[in-house]
Amino acid sequence: MVEPGLIKAAQAGDGEALIALLRQIENHVYRTAYYIVNNEQDAMDAAQEALIRIYTKIGTYEEKAQFKTWVQRIVTNICIDKFRRNKPTVSIEEHEMVFQDQHTVEDEVMSSYTAQDIRKAIDKLPEHHRAVVVLRYLQDFSYNEIADSLDLPLNTVKSYLFRARQQLQTYLHDYQRGGVRG
């Protein structure tokens, strides 16, 4: 994700290195926040808060954990705190659909519905299950990285993922059987 030399320079007080570091991770931080809170404005707020926290706490980062794990823990904790403070809100936005030549309109619409169904199912999960699903399947973290990021025992991460997959399977059951969307 980020070269170790840049992290060390930022920790040593090099302001330009710190700014470069933050620029390199800002999209990753926002994407993670968005996957967890599922609201653009809340995700931008959480990402900004996470970047500020990284900016002020870079000196506390220890190389015992991977840098991306340390960053992920900060982002995830901020998002979970946001969930606790505010109940999730639904944002209704107009999305412009771009159709590519190799896909039919029907393919694009069905793909959009599939993504919406999966997103809705993930949103129904309890926050601790949602966090592990986002980190594992959307951010491609290993079980160990998730455990480090969320400060959980490895077996708890595995258990949360198992239960989350069961819940997602239940939520998506009608969709998987070709049922009608509700």
CSV table of C-alpha atoms in Angstrom, one decimal:
chain,number,residue,atom,x,y,z
A,1,MET,CA,0.0,0.0,0.0
A,2,VAL,CA,2.6,2.5,1.1
A,3,GLU,CA,6.4,2.3,1.0
A,4,PRO,CA,8.0,2.0,4.5
A,5,GLY,CA,10.4,4.9,3.8
A,6,LEU,CA,7.6,7.3,3.4
A,7,ILE,CA,6.0,6.2,6.7
A,8,LYS,CA,9.4,6.6,8.5
A,9,ALA,CA,9.9,10.0,7.0
A,10,ALA,CA,6.4,11.1,8.1
A,11,GLN,CA,7.0,9.8,11.6
A,12,ALA,CA,10.3,11.7,11.7
A,13,GLY,CA,8.4,14.9,11.2
A,14,ASP,CA,8.8,15.4,7.4
A,15,GLY,CA,5.6,17.3,6.6
A,16,GLU,CA,5.8,16.7,2.8
A,17,ALA,CA,6.2,13.0,3.4
A,18,LEU,CA,3.2,13.0,5.7
A,19,ILE,CA,1.1,14.9,3.1
A,20,ALA,CA,2.2,12.4,0.4
A,21,LEU,CA,1.3,9.5,2.7
A,22,LEU,CA,-2.1,10.9,3.4
A,23,ARG,CA,-2.7,11.5,-0.3
A,24,GLN,CA,-1.8,7.9,-1.1
A,25,ILE,CA,-4.2,6.4,1.4
A,26,GLU,CA,-7.2,8.8,1.2
A,27,ASN,CA,-9.1,6.9,-1.5
A,28,HIS,CA,-8.6,3.6,0.4
A,29,VAL,CA,-9.8,5.3,3.6
A,30,TYR,CA,-12.9,6.8,1.9
A,31,ARG,CA,-13.8,3.5,0.2
A,32,THR,CA,-13.6,1.6,3.4
A,33,ALA,CA,-15.7,4.2,5.2
A,34,TYR,CA,-18.3,4.2,2.4
A,35,TYR,CA,-18.6,0.4,2.5
A,36,ILE,CA,-19.2,0.5,6.2
A,37,VAL,CA,-21.6,3.5,6.5
A,38,ASN,CA,-23.1,3.3,3.0
A,39,ASN,CA,-23.7,7.0,2.9
A,40,GLU,CA,-21.6,9.4,0.9
A,41,GLN,CA,-21.7,12.3,3.3
A,42,ASP,CA,-21.1,10.1,6.4
A,43,ALA,CA,-18.2,8.3,4.5
A,44,MET,CA,-16.6,11.7,3.7
A,45,ASP,CA,-16.9,12.8,7.3
A,46,ALA,CA,-15.5,9.5,8.6
A,47,ALA,CA,-12.7,9.5,6.1
A,48,GLN,CA,-11.7,13.1,7.0
A,49,GLU,CA,-11.8,12.3,10.7
A,50,ALA,CA,-9.7,9.2,10.0
A,51,LEU,CA,-7.1,11.2,8.0
A,52,ILE,CA,-6.9,13.8,10.7
A,53,ARG,CA,-6.4,11.1,13.3
A,54,ILE,CA,-3.7,9.4,11.2
A,55,TYR,CA,-2.1,12.9,10.7
A,56,THR,CA,-2.0,13.5,14.5
A,57,LYS,CA,-1.2,9.9,15.5
A,58,ILE,CA,1.4,8.9,12.9
A,59,GLY,CA,4.1,9.0,15.6
A,60,THR,CA,2.3,6.3,17.6
A,61,TYR,CA,2.3,3.8,14.7
A,62,GLU,CA,4.6,0.8,15.5
A,63,GLU,CA,5.8,-1.6,12.9
A,64,LYS,CA,4.5,-4.5,14.9
A,65,ALA,CA,1.4,-4.3,12.7
A,66,GLN,CA,1.2,-3.6,9.0
A,67,PHE,CA,0.5,0.1,8.2
A,68,LYS,CA,-2.7,-0.8,6.3
A,69,THR,CA,-4.0,-2.7,9.3
A,70,TRP,CA,-3.3,0.2,11.6
A,71,VAL,CA,-5.1,2.6,9.1
A,72,GLN,CA,-8.0,0.1,8.8
A,73,ARG,CA,-8.4,-0.1,12.5
A,74,ILE,CA,-8.7,3.7,12.7
A,75,VAL,CA,-11.2,4.0,9.9
A,76,THR,CA,-13.3,1.1,11.1
A,77,ASN,CA,-13.5,2.4,14.7
A,78,ILE,CA,-14.5,5.8,13.5
A,79,CYS,CA,-17.3,4.3,11.4
A,80,ILE,CA,-18.5,2.1,14.1
A,81,ASP,CA,-18.5,5.1,16.5
A,82,LYS,CA,-20.5,7.0,13.9
A,83,PHE,CA,-23.1,4.2,13.7
A,84,ARG,CA,-23.5,4.3,17.4
A,85,ARG,CA,-24.0,8.0,17.5
A,86,ASN,CA,-26.3,8.2,14.5
A,87,LYS,CA,-28.7,5.7,13.1
A,88,PRO,CA,-28.0,5.1,9.5
A,89,THR,CA,-29.9,7.3,7.0
A,90,VAL,CA,-30.9,6.5,3.5
A,91,SER,CA,-29.6,8.8,0.9
A,92,ILE,CA,-31.6,8.9,-2.3
A,93,GLU,CA,-29.5,10.1,-5.2
A,94,GLU,CA,-29.8,9.9,-8.9
A,95,HIS,CA,-27.2,7.7,-10.5
A,96,GLU,CA,-26.2,8.1,-14.2
A,97,MET,CA,-26.1,4.7,-15.8
A,98,VAL,CA,-23.4,4.2,-18.4
A,99,PHE,CA,-24.0,1.3,-20.8
A,100,GLN,CA,-21.0,-0.3,-22.5
A,101,ASP,CA,-21.3,-1.8,-26.0
A,102,GLN,CA,-20.6,-5.4,-25.0
A,103,HIS,CA,-23.5,-5.4,-22.4
A,104,THR,CA,-27.2,-5.2,-23.0
A,105,VAL,CA,-29.4,-2.8,-21.1
A,106,GLU,CA,-30.9,-5.8,-19.3
A,107,ASP,CA,-27.4,-7.0,-18.2
A,108,GLU,CA,-26.7,-3.6,-16.7
A,109,VAL,CA,-30.0,-3.3,-15.0
A,110,MET,CA,-29.7,-6.9,-13.5
A,111,SER,CA,-26.1,-6.1,-12.4
A,112,SER,CA,-27.4,-3.0,-10.7
A,113,TYR,CA,-30.1,-4.9,-9.0
A,114,THR,CA,-27.7,-7.6,-7.9
A,115,ALA,CA,-25.3,-5.0,-6.4
A,116,GLN,CA,-28.3,-3.2,-4.7
A,117,ASP,CA,-29.6,-6.5,-3.2
A,118,ILE,CA,-26.1,-7.4,-1.9
A,119,ARG,CA,-25.6,-3.9,-0.5
A,120,LYS,CA,-29.0,-4.0,1.2
A,121,ALA,CA,-28.3,-7.5,2.7
A,122,ILE,CA,-24.9,-6.3,4.0
A,123,ASP,CA,-26.6,-3.2,5.5
A,124,LYS,CA,-29.0,-5.5,7.5
A,125,LEU,CA,-26.1,-7.2,9.2
A,126,PRO,CA,-25.2,-6.2,12.8
A,127,GLU,CA,-22.3,-3.6,12.8
A,128,HIS,CA,-19.6,-6.1,14.0
A,129,HIS,CA,-20.6,-8.6,11.2
A,130,ARG,CA,-20.8,-5.8,8.6
A,131,ALA,CA,-17.3,-4.7,9.5
A,132,VAL,CA,-15.7,-8.1,9.1
A,133,VAL,CA,-17.6,-8.7,5.8
A,134,VAL,CA,-16.4,-5.3,4.4
A,135,LEU,CA,-12.8,-6.0,5.4
A,136,ARG,CA,-12.8,-9.5,4.1
A,137,TYR,CA,-14.7,-9.4,0.9
A,138,LEU,CA,-14.6,-5.7,-0.2
A,139,GLN,CA,-11.1,-4.8,1.1
A,140,ASP,CA,-9.6,-8.3,0.6
A,141,PHE,CA,-8.1,-8.4,4.1
A,142,SER,CA,-6.8,-11.8,5.5
A,143,TYR,CA,-8.4,-13.1,8.7
A,144,ASN,CA,-5.3,-12.1,10.6
A,145,GLU,CA,-5.4,-8.6,9.2
A,146,ILE,CA,-9.1,-8.3,10.2
A,147,ALA,CA,-8.3,-9.5,13.7
A,148,ASP,CA,-5.5,-6.9,14.0
A,149,SER,CA,-7.7,-4.2,12.5
A,150,LEU,CA,-10.6,-4.8,14.8
A,151,ASP,CA,-8.6,-5.9,17.8
A,152,LEU,CA,-10.4,-9.2,17.9
A,153,PRO,CA,-9.3,-12.8,18.5
A,154,LEU,CA,-8.8,-14.7,15.2
A,155,ASN,CA,-11.5,-17.2,16.1
A,156,THR,CA,-14.0,-14.4,16.8
A,157,VAL,CA,-13.3,-13.0,13.3
A,158,LYS,CA,-13.9,-16.5,11.8
A,159,SER,CA,-17.1,-16.8,13.8
A,160,TYR,CA,-18.4,-13.4,12.8
A,161,LEU,CA,-17.7,-14.2,9.1
A,162,PHE,CA,-19.4,-17.6,9.4
A,163,ARG,CA,-22.5,-16.0,11.0
A,164,ALA,CA,-22.5,-13.1,8.6
A,165,ARG,CA,-22.4,-15.5,5.6
A,166,GLN,CA,-25.3,-17.4,7.0
A,167,GLN,CA,-27.3,-14.2,7.5
A,168,LEU,CA,-26.4,-13.0,4.0
A,169,GLN,CA,-27.5,-16.3,2.6
A,170,THR,CA,-30.9,-16.0,4.4
A,171,TYR,CA,-31.3,-12.4,3.2
A,172,LEU,CA,-30.4,-13.2,-0.4
A,173,HIS,CA,-32.4,-16.5,-0.5
A,174,ASP,CA,-35.2,-15.2,-2.7
A,175,TYR,CA,-32.8,-13.5,-5.0
A,176,GLN,CA,-30.6,-16.7,-5.4
A,177,ARG,CA,-33.7,-18.7,-6.2
A,178,GLY,CA,-34.7,-16.2,-8.9
A,179,GLY,CA,-37.5,-14.8,-6.7
A,180,VAL,CA,-39.1,-11.4,-7.1
A,181,ARG,CA,-37.3,-8.5,-5.6
A,182,GLY,CA,-39.2,-6.9,-2.8
